[in-house]
Tab-separated table of N, CA and C and ligand atoms in Angstrom:
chain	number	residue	atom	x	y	z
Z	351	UNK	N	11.667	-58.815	-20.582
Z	351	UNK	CA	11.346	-57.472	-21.019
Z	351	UNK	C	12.554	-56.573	-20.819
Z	352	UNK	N	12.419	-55.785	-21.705
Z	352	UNK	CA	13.546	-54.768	-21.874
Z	352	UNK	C	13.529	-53.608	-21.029
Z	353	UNK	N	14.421	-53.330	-20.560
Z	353	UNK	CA	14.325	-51.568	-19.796
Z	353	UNK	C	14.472	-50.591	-21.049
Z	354	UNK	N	13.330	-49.281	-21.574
Z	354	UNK	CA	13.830	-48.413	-22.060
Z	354	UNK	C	15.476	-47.912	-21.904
Z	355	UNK	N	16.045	-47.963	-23.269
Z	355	UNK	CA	17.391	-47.262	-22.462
Z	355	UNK	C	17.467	-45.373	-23.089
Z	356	UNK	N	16.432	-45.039	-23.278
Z	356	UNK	CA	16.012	-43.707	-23.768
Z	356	UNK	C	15.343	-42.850	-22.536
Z	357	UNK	N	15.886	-41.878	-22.037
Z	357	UNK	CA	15.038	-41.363	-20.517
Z	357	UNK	C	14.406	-40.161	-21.425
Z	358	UNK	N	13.459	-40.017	-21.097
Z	358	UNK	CA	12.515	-38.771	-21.203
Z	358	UNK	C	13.489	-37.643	-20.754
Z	359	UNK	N	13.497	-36.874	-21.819
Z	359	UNK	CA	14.242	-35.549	-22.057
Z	359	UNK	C	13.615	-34.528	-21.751
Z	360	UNK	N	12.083	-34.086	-22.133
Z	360	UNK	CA	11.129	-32.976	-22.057
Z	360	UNK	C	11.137	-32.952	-20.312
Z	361	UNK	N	10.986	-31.356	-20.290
Z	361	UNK	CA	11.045	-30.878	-18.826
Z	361	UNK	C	10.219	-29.601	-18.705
Z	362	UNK	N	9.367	-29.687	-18.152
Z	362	UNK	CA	8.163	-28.570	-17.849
Z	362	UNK	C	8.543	-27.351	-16.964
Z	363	UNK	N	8.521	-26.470	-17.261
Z	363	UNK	CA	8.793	-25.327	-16.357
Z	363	UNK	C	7.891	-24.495	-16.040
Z	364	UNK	N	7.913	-24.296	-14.893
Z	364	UNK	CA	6.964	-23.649	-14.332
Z	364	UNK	C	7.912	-22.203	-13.658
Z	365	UNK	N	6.346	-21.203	-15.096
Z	365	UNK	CA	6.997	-19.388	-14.722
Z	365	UNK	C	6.360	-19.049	-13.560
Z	366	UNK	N	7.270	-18.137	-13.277
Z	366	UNK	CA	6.823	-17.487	-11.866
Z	366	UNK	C	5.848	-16.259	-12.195
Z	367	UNK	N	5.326	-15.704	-11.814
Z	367	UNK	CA	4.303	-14.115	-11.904
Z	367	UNK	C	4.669	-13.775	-10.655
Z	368	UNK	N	5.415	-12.276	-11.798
Z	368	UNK	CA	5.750	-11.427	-10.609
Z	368	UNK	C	4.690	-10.493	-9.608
Z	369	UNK	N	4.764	-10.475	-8.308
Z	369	UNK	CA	4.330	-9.934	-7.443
Z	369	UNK	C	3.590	-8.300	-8.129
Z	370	UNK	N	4.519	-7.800	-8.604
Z	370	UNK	CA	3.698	-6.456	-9.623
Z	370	UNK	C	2.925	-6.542	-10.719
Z	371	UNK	N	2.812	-7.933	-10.688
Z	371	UNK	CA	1.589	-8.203	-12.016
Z	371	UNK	C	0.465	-8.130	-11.473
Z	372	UNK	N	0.692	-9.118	-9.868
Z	372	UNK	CA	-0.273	-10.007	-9.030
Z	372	UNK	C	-1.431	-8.622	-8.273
Z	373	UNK	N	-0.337	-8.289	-7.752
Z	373	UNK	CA	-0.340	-6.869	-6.673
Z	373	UNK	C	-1.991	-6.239	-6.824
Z	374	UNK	N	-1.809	-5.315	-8.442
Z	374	UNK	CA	-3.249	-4.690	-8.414
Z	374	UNK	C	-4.307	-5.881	-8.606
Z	375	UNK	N	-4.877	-6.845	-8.886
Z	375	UNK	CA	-5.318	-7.658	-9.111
Z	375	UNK	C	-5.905	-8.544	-7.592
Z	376	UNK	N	-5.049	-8.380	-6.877
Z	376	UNK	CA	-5.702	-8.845	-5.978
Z	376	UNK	C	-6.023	-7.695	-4.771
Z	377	UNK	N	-5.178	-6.719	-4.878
Z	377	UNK	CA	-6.673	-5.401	-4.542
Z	377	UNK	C	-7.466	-5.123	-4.968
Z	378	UNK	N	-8.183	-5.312	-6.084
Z	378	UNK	CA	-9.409	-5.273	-6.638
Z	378	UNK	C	-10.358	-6.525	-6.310
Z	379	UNK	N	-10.037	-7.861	-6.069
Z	379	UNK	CA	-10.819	-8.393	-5.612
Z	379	UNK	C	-10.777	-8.844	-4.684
Z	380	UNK	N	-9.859	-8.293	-3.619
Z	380	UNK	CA	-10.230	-7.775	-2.276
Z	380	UNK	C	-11.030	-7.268	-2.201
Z	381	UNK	N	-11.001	-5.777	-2.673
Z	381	UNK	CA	-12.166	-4.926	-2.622
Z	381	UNK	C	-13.718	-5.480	-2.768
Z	382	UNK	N	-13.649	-6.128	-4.320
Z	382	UNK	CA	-14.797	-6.853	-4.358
Z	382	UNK	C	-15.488	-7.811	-3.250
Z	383	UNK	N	-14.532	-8.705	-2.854
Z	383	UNK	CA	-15.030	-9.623	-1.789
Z	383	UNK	C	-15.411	-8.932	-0.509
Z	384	UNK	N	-14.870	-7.575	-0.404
Z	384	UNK	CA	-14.967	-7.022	1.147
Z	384	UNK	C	-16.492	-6.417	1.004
Z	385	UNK	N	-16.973	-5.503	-0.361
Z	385	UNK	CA	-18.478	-5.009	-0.463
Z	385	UNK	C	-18.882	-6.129	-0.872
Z	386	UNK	N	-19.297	-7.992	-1.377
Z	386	UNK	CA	-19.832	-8.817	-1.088
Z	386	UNK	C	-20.266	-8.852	0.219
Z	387	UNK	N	-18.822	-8.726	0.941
Z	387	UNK	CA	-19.121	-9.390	2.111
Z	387	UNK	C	-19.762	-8.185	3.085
Z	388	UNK	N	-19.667	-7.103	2.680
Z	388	UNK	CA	-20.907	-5.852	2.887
Z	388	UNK	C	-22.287	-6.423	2.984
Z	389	UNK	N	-22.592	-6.587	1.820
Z	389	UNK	CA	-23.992	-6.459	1.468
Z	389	UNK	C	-24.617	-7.887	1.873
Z	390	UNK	N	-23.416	-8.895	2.541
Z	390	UNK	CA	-24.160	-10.408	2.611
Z	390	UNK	C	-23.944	-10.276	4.425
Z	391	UNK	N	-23.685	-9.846	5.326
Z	391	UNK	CA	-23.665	-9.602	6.720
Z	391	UNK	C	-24.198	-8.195	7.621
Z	392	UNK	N	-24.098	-7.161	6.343
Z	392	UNK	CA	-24.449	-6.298	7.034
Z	392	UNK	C	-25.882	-5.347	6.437
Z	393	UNK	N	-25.340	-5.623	4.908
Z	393	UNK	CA	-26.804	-4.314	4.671
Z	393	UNK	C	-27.974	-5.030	4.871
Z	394	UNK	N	-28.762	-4.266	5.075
Z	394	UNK	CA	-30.400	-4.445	5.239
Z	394	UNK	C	-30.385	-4.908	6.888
Z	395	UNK	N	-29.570	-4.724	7.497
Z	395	UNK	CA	-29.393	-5.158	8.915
Z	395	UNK	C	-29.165	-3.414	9.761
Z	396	UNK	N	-28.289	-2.643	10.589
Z	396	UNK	CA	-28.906	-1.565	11.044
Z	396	UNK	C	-28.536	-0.601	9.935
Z	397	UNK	N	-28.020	-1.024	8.942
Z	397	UNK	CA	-27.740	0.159	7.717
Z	397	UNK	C	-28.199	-0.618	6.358
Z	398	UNK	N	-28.674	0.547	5.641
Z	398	UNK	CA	-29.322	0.016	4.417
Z	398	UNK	C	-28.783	0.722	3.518
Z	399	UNK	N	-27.887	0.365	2.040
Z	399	UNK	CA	-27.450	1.428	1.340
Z	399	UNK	C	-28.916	1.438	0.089
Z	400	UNK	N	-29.395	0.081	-0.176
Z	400	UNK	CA	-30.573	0.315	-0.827
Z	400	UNK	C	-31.637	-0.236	-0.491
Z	401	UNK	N	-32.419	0.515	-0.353
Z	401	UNK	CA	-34.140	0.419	0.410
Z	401	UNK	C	-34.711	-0.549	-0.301
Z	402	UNK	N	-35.324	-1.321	0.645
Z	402	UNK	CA	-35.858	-2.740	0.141
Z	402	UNK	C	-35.579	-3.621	0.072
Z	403	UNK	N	-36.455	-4.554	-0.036
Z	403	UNK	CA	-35.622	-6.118	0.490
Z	403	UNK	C	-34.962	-6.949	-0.683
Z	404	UNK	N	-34.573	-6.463	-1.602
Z	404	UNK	CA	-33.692	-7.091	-2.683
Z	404	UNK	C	-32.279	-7.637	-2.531
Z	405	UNK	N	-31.944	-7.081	-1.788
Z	405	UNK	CA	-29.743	-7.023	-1.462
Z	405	UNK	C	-31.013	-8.468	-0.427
Z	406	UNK	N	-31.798	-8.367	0.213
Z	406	UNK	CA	-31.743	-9.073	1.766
Z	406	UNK	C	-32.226	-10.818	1.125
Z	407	UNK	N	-32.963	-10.183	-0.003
Z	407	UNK	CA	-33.591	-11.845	-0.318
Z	407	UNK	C	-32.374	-12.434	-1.427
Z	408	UNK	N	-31.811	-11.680	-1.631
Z	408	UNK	CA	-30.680	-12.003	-3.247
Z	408	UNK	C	-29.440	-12.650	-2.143
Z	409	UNK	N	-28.955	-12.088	-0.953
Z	409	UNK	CA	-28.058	-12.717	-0.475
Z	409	UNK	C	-28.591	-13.675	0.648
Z	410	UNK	N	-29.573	-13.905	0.881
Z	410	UNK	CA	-30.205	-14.536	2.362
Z	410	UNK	C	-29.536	-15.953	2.668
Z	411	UNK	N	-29.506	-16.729	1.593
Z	411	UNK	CA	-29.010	-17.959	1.678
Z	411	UNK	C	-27.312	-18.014	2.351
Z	412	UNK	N	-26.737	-17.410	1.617
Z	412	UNK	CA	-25.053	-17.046	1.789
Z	412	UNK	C	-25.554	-16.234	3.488
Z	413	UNK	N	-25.723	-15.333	3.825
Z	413	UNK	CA	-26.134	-15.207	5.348
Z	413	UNK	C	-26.269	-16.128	5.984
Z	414	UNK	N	-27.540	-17.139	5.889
Z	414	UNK	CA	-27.285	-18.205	6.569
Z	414	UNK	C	-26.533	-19.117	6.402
Z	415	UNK	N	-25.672	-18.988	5.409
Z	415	UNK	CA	-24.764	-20.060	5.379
Z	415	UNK	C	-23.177	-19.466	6.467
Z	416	UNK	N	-23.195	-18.323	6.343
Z	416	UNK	CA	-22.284	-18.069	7.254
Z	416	UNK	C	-22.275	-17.601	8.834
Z	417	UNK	N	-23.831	-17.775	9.230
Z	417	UNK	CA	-24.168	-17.547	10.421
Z	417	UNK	C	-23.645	-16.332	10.807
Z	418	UNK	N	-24.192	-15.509	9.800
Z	418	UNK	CA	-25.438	-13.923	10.200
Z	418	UNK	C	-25.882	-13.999	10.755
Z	419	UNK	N	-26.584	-13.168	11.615
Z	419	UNK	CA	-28.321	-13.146	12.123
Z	419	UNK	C	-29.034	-12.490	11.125
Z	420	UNK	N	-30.465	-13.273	10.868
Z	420	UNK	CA	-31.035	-12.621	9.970
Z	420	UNK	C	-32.619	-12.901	10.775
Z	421	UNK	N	-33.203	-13.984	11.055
Z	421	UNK	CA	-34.890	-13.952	11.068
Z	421	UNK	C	-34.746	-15.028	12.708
Y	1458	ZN	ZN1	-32.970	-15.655	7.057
């Protein structure tokens, strides 16, 4: 058997993203993840921003999955 004597020429480059693209983008879902993580550890516990047990039964599972106290 023969050795190819042809080497693969094509070369993939990988762009960078600049930090000022990145920047606002991941303060916003910071933000997001930080009121998730509001409403899945703390509301309906000694502060409630909405009355009733909806935020408490919609996130309950994710609570216990991160060992909240809940019941
Ligand atoms: Zn529970």
């Amino acid at each position: 058997m023969a050795q190819p004597s042809v080497a693969p020429t094509a070369t993939a480059e990988i762009s960078s993203i600049p930090l000022r693209q990145i920047a606002p983008w991941a303060l916003f879902f910071g933000l997001v993840a930080l009121l998730v993580l509001f409403f899945v550890s703390t509301d309906q516990g000694a502060t409630s921003v909405i009355s009733g047990t909806a935020i408490h039964e919609w996130v309950h599972d994710g609570r216990h999955l991160l060992g909240y106290p809940c019941h």
